[in-house]
Amino acid sequence: MKKTLLLLMAVMALSMQVNAVTHIYSGRSTYISDIIATWDGRHLYRGNSTYTSDVLYTWDGKHLYSGRSTYSSDILCTWDGKYMYSGRSSYSSDIVCTWDGKYLYNGRSTYSSDILYTIAGNHIYRGRSTYTSDILYTTSGHVPIPVLLAVM
């Protein structure tokens, strides 16, 4: 009986993690009324929805697609972990932004004057700041950089 109960609890905990969603809030709020997008690990939805009709973007780990599509013609950007490229490109001339693990830079630059956003913890800040007043968005969990950029 104990083993069955433990197995049941483990399956329930795993299913709760699989179905977990991450919310993106406006500013530093975590109120349900301030949810601007919902992330389920593959799709970004409008607001606090997970309806297929509210899919804004689809992510496959390398490409961000428009809507629910995974057609190559609907690729908005390509991500290699450091650089985000426009469309399906991987040419250095098509680099939209650079990520160093904390800062998101404009284009291929890593100059401090080119920092667009700082990502620290669950907050996305304007520029190089980590001041509370510069929080643009708050997340309830991990969201890939290209998906975050799509929100911004």
PDB file of C-alpha atoms in Angstrom, residues 19-23 37-41 43-55 68:
ATOM      1  CA  ASN A  19       1.762  20.888 -17.121  1.00  0.00           C
ATOM      2  CA  ALA A  20       3.379  23.840 -15.364  1.00  0.00           C
ATOM      3  CA  VAL A  21       3.298  27.124 -17.184  1.00  0.00           C
ATOM      4  CA  THR A  22       5.351  30.249 -16.772  1.00  0.00           C
ATOM      5  CA  HIS A  23       3.755  33.662 -16.746  1.00  0.00           C
ATOM      6  CA  ALA A  37       1.855  36.244 -21.789  1.00  0.00           C
ATOM      7  CA  THR A  38       1.917  32.571 -20.799  1.00  0.00           C
ATOM      8  CA  TRP A  39       4.729  30.182 -21.739  1.00  0.00           C
ATOM      9  CA  ASP A  40       4.249  26.394 -21.741  1.00  0.00           C
ATOM     10  CA  GLY A  41       7.700  25.347 -22.940  1.00  0.00           C
ATOM     11  CA  HIS A  43       4.190  28.051 -27.200  1.00  0.00           C
ATOM     12  CA  LEU A  44       3.826  31.627 -26.068  1.00  0.00           C
ATOM     13  CA  TYR A  45       0.186  32.585 -25.534  1.00  0.00           C
ATOM     14  CA  ARG A  46      -1.513  35.938 -25.277  1.00  0.00           C
ATOM     15  CA  GLY A  47      -2.347  36.902 -21.680  1.00  0.00           C
ATOM     16  CA  ASN A  48      -3.309  34.208 -19.190  1.00  0.00           C
ATOM     17  CA  SER A  49      -4.482  31.801 -21.872  1.00  0.00           C
ATOM     18  CA  THR A  50      -3.351  28.414 -23.131  1.00  0.00           C
ATOM     19  CA  TYR A  51      -5.965  28.172 -25.883  1.00  0.00           C
ATOM     20  CA  THR A  52      -4.547  27.278 -29.288  1.00  0.00           C
ATOM     21  CA  SER A  53      -6.291  30.308 -30.766  1.00  0.00           C
ATOM     22  CA  ASP A  54      -4.141  32.535 -28.506  1.00  0.00           C
ATOM     23  CA  VAL A  55      -0.731  31.176 -29.594  1.00  0.00           C
ATOM     24  CA  ARG A  68       1.396  27.867 -34.231  1.00  0.00           C
TER      25      ARG A  68
END
